[in-house]
Short mmCIF file of N, CA, C and O in Angstrom, two decimals:
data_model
loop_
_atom_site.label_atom_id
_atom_site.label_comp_id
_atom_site.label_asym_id
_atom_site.label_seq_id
_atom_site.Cartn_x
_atom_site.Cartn_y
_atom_site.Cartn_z
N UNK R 1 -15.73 -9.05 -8.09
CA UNK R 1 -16.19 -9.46 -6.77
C UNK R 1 -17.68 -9.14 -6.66
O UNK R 1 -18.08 -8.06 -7.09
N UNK R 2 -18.48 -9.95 -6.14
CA UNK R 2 -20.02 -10.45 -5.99
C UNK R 2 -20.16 -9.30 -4.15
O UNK R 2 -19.36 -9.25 -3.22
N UNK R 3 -21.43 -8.62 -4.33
CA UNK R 3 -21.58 -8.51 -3.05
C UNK R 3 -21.77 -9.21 -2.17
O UNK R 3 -21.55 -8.79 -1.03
N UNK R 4 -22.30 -10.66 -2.39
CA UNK R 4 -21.83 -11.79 -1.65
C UNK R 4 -20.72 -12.25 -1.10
O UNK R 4 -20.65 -12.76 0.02
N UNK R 5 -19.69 -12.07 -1.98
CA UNK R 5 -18.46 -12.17 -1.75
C UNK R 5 -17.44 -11.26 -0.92
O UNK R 5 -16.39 -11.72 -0.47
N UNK R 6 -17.91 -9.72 -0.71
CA UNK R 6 -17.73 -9.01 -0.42
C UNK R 6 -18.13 -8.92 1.36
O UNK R 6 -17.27 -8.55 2.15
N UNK R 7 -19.53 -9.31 1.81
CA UNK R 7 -19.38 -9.59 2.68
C UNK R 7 -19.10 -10.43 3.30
O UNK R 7 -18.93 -10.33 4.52
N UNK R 8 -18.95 -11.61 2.57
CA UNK R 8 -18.68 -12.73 3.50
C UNK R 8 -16.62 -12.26 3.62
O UNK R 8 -16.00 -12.90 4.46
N UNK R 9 -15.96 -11.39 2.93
CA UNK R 9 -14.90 -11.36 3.71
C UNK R 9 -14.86 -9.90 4.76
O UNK R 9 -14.12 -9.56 5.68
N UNK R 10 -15.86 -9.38 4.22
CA UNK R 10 -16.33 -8.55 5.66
C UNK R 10 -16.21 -8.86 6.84
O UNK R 10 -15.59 -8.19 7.67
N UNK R 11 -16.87 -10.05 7.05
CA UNK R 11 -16.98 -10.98 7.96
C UNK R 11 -15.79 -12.01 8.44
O UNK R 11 -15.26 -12.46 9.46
N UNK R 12 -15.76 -12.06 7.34
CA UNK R 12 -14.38 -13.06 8.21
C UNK R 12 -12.86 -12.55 7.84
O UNK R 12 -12.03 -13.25 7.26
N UNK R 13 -12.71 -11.68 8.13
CA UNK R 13 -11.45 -10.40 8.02
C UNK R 13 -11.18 -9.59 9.05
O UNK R 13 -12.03 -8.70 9.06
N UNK R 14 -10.14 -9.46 10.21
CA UNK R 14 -9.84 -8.59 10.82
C UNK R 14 -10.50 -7.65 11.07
O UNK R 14 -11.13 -7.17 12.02
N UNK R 15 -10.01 -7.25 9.08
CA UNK R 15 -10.78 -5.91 9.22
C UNK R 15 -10.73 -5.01 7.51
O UNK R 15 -9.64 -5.05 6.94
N UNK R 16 -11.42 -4.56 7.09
CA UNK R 16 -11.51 -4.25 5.65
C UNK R 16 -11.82 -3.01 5.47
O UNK R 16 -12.78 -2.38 5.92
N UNK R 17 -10.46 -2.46 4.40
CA UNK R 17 -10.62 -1.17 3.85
C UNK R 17 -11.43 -1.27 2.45
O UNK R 17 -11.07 -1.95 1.49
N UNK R 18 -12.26 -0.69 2.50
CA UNK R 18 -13.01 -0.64 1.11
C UNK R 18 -13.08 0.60 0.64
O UNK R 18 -13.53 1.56 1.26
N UNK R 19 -12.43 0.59 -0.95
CA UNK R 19 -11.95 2.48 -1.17
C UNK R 19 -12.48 2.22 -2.76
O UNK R 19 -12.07 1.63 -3.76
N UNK R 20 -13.54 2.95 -2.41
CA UNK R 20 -14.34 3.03 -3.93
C UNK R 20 -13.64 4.85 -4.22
O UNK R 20 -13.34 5.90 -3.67
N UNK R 21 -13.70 4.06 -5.62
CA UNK R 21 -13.29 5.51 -6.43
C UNK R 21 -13.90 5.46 -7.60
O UNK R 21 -14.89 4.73 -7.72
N UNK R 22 -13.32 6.41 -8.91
CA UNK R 22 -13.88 6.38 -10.13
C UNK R 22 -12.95 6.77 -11.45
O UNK R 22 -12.15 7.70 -11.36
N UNK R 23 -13.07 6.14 -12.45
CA UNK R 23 -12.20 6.32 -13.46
C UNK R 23 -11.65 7.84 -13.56
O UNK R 23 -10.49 8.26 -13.51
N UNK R 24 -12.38 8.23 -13.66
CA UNK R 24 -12.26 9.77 -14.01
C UNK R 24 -12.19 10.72 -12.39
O UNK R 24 -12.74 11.82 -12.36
N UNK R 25 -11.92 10.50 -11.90
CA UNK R 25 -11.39 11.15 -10.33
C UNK R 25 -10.23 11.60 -9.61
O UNK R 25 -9.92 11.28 -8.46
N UNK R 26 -9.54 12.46 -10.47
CA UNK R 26 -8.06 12.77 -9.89
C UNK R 26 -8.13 12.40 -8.99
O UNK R 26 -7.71 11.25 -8.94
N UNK R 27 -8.76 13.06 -7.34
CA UNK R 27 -8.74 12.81 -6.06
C UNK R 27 -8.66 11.80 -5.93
O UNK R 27 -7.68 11.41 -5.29
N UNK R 28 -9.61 10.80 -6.45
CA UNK R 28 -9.05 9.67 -6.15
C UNK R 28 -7.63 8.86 -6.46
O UNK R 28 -7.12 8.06 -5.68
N UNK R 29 -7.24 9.14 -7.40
CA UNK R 29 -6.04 8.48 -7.97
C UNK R 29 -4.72 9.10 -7.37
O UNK R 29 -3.61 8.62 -7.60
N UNK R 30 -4.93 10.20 -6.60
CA UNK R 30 -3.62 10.91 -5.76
C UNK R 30 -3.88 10.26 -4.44
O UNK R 30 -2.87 9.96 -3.80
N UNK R 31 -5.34 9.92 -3.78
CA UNK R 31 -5.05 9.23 -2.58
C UNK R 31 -4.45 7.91 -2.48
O UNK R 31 -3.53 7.43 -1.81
N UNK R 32 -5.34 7.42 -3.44
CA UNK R 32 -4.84 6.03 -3.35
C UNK R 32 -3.37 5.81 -2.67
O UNK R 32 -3.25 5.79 -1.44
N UNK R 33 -2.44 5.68 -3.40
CA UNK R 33 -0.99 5.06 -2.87
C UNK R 33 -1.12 5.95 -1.83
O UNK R 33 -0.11 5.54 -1.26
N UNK R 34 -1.63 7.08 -0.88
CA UNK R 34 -1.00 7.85 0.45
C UNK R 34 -1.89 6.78 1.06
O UNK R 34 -1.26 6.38 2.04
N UNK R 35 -2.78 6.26 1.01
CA UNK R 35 -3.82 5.35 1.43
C UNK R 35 -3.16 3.59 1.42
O UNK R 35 -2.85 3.05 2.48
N UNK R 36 -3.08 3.23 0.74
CA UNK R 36 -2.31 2.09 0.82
C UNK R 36 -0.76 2.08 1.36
O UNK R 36 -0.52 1.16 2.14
N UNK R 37 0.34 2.96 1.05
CA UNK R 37 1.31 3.39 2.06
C UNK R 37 1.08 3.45 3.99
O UNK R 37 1.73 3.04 4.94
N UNK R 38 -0.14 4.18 3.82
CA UNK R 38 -0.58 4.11 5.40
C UNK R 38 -0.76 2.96 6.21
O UNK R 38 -0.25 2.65 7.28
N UNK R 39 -1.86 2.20 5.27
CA UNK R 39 -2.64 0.81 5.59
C UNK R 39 -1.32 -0.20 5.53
O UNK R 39 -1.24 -0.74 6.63
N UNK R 40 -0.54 -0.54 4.88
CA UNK R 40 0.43 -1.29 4.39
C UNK R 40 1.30 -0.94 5.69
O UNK R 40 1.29 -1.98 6.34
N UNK R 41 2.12 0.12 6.44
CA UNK R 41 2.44 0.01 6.98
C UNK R 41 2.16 -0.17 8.50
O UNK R 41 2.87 -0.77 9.31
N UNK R 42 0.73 0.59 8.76
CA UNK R 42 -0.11 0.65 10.33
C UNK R 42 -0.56 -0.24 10.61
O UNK R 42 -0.54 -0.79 11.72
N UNK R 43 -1.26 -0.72 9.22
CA UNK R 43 -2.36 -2.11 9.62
C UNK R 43 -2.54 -2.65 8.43
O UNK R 43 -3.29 -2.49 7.47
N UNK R 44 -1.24 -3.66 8.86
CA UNK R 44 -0.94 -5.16 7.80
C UNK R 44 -1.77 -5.99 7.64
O UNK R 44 -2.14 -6.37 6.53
N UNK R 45 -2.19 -6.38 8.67
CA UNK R 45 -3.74 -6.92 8.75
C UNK R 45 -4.85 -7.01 8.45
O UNK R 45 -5.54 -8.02 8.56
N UNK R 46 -5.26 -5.68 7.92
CA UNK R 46 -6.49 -4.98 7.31
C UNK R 46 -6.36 -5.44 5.44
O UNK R 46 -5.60 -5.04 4.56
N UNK R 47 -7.24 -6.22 5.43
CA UNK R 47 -7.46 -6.13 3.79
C UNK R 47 -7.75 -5.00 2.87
O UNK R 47 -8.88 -4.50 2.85
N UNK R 48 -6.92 -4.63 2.20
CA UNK R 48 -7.40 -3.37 1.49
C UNK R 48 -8.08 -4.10 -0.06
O UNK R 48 -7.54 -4.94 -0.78
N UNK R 49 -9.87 -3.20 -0.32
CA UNK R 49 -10.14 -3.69 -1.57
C UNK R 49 -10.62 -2.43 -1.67
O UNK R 49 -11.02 -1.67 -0.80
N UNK R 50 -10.48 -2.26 -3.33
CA UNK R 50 -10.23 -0.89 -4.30
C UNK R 50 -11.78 -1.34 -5.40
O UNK R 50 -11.82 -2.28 -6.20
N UNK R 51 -12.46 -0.76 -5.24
CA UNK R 51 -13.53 -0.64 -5.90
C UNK R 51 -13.59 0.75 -7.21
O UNK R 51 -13.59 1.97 -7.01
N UNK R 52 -13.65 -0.03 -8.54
CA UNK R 52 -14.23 1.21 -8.83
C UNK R 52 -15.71 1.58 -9.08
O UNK R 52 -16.22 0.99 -10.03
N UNK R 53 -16.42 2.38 -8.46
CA UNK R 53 -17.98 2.67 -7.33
C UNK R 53 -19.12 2.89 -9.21
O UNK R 53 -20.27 2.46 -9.31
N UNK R 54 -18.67 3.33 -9.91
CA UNK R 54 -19.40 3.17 -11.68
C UNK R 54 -19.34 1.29 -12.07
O UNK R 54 -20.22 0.52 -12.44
N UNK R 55 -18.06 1.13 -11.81
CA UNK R 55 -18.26 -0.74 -12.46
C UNK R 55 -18.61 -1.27 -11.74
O UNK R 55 -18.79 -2.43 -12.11
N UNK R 56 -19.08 -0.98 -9.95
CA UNK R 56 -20.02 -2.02 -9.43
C UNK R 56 -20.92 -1.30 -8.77
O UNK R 56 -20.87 -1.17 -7.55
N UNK R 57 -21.87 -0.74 -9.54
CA UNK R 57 -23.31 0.15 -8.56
C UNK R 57 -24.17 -0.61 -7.49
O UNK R 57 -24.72 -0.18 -6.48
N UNK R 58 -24.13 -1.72 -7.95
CA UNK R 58 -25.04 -2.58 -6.67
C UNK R 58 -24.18 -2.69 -5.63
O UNK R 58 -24.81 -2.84 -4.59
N UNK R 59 -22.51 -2.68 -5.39
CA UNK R 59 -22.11 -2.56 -4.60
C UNK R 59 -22.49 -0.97 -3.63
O UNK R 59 -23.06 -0.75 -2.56
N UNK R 60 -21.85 -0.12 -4.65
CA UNK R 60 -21.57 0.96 -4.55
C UNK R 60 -22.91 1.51 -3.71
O UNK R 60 -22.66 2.08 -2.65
N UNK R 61 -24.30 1.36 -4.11
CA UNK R 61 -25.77 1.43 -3.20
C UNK R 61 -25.90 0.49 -2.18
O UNK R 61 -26.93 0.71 -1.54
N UNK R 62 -25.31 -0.41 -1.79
CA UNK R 62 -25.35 -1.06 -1.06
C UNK R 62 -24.91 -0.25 0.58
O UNK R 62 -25.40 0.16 1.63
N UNK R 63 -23.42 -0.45 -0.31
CA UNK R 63 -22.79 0.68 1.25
C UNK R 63 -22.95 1.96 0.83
O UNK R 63 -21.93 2.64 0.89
N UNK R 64 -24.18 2.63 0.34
CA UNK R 64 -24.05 4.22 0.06
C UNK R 64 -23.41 4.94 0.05
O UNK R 64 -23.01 5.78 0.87
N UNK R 65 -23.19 4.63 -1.18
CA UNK R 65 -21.55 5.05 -1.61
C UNK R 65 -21.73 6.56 -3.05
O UNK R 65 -21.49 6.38 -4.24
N UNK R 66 -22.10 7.62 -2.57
CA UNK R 66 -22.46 8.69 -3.84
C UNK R 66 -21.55 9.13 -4.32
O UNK R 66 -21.62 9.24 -5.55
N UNK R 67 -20.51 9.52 -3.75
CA UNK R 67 -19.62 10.65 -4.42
C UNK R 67 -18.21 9.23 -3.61
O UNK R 67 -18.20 8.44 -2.66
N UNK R 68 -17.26 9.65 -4.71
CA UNK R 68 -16.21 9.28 -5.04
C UNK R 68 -14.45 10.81 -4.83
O UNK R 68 -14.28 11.84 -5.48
N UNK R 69 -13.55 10.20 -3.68
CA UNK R 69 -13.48 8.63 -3.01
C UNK R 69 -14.40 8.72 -2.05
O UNK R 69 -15.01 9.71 -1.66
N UNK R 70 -14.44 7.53 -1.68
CA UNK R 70 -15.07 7.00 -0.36
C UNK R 70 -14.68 5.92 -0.15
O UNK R 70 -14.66 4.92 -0.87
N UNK R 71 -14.09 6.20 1.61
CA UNK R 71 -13.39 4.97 2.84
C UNK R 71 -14.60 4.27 3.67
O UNK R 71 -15.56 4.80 4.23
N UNK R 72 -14.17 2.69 3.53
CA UNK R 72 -14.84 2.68 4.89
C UNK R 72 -14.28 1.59 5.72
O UNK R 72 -14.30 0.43 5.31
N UNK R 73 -14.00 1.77 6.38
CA UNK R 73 -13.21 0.86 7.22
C UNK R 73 -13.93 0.09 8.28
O UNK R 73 -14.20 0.60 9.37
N UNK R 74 -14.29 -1.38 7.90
CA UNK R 74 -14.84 -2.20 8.53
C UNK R 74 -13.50 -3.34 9.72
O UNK R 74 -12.49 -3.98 9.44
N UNK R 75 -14.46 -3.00 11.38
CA UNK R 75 -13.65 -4.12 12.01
C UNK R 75 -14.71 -5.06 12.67
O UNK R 75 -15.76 -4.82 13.25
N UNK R 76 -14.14 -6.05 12.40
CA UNK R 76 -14.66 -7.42 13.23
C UNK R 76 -16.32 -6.86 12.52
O UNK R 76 -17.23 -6.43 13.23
N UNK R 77 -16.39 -6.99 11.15
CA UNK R 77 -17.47 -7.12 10.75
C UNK R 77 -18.06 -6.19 10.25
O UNK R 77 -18.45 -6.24 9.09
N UNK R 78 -18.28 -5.04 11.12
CA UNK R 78 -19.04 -3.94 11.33
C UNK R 78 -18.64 -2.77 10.84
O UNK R 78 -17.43 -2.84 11.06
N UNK R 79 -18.85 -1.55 10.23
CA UNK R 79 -18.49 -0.47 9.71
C UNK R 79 -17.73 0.33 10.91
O UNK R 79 -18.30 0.69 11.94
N UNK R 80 -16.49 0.51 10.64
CA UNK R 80 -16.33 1.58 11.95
C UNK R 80 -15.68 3.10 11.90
O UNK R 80 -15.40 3.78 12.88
N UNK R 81 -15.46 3.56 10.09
CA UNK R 81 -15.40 4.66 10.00
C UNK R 81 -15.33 4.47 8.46
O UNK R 81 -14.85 3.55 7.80
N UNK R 82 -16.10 5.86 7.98
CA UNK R 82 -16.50 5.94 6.72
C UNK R 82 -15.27 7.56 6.75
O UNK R 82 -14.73 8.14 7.69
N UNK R 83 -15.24 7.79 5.36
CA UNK R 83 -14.59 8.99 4.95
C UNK R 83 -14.05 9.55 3.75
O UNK R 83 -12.94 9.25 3.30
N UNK R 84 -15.03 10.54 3.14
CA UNK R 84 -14.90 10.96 1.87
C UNK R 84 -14.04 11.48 1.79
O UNK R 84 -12.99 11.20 2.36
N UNK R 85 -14.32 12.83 0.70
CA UNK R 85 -13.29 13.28 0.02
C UNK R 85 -11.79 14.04 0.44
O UNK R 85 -10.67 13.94 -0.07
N UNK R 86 -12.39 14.98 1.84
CA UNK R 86 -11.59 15.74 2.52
C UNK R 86 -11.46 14.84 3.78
O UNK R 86 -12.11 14.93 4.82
N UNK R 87 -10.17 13.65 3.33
CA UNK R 87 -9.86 12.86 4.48
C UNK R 87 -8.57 13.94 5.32
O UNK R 87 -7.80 14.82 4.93
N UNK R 88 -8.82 13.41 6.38
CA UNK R 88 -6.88 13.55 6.89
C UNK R 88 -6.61 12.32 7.57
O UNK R 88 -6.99 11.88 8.65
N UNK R 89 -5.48 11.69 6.24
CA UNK R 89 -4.89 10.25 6.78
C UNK R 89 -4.54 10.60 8.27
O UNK R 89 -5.17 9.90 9.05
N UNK R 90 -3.71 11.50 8.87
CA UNK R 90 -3.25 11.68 10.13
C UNK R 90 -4.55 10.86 11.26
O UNK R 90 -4.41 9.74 11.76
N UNK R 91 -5.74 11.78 11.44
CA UNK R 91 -7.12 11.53 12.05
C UNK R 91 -7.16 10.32 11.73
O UNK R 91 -6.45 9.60 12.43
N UNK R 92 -7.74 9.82 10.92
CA UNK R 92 -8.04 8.03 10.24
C UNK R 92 -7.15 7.18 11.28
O UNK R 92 -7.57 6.57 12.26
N UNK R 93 -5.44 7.31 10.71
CA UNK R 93 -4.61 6.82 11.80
C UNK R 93 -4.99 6.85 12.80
O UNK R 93 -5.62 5.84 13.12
N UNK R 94 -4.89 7.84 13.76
CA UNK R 94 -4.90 8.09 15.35
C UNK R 94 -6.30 7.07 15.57
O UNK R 94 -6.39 6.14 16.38
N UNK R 95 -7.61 7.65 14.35
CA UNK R 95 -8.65 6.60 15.15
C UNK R 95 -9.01 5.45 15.01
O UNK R 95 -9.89 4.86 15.63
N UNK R 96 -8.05 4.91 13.83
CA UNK R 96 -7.97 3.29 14.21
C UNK R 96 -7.06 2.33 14.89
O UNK R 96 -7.31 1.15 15.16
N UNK R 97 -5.81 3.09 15.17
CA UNK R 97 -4.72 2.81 15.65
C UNK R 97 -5.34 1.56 17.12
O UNK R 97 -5.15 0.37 17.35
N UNK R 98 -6.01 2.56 17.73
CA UNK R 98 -6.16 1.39 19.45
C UNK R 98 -7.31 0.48 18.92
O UNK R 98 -7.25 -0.54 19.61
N UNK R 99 -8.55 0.33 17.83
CA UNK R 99 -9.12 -0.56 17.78
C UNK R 99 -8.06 -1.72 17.01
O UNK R 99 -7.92 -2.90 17.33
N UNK R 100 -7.50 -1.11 16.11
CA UNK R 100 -7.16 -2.25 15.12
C UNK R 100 -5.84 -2.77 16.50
O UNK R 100 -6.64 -3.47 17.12
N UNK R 101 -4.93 -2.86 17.08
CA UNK R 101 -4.40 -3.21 17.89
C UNK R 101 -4.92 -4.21 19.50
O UNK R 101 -4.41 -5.14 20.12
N UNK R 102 -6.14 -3.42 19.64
CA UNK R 102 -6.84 -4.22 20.63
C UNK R 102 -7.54 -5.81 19.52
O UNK R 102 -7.88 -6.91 19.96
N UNK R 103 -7.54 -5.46 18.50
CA UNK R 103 -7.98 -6.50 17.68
C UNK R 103 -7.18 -7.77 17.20
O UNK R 103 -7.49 -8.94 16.95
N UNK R 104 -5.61 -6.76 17.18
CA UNK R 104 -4.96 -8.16 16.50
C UNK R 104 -3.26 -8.67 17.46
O UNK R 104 -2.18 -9.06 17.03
N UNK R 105 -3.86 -8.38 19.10
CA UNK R 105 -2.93 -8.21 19.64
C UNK R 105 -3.25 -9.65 20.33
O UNK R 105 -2.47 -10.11 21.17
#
């Protein structure tokens, strides 16, 4: 995927999880599925794309993206919560829960 490509479904998407990680990143590879389990069931709606943040650096500088994982959850376009390493899915939930609903209700 082209950063071109990337935003233009930025843009025309609900709403987009973008979860850069890295080959070599336990952390990352234990969130993942608690991360897609969440999204998959809260918000069906939300495109989830899995970056790995070493095989695409122009992405990865784009949305300043340094350390691995890193969330960012774009709605109706716009960035509306970023979140590294020490996430708590619980928090994430609770604070997208009323946008993503006022969005696809």
């Amino acid at each position: 995927m082209t950063l071109e490509e990337l935003q233009n479904t930025i843009k025309s998407e609900v709403g987009v999880l973008l979860y850069f990680s890295g080959e070599h990143c336990s952390v990352c590879h234990a969130l993942r599925p608690k991360f897609k389990e969440v999204f998959d069931e809260h918000f069906p709606l939300l495109k989830q794309i899995y970056l790995d943040a070493h095989e695409n650096p122009q992405i990865s500088a784009h949305f300043q993206v340094f350390s691995v994982p890193t969330m960012i959850v774009f709605m109706d376009g716009h960035e509306f919560a970023r979140e590294g390493r020490s996430v708590s899915m619980h928090q994430l939930t609770e604070k997208l829960k009323r946008p993503y609903t006022m969005m696809t209700e």
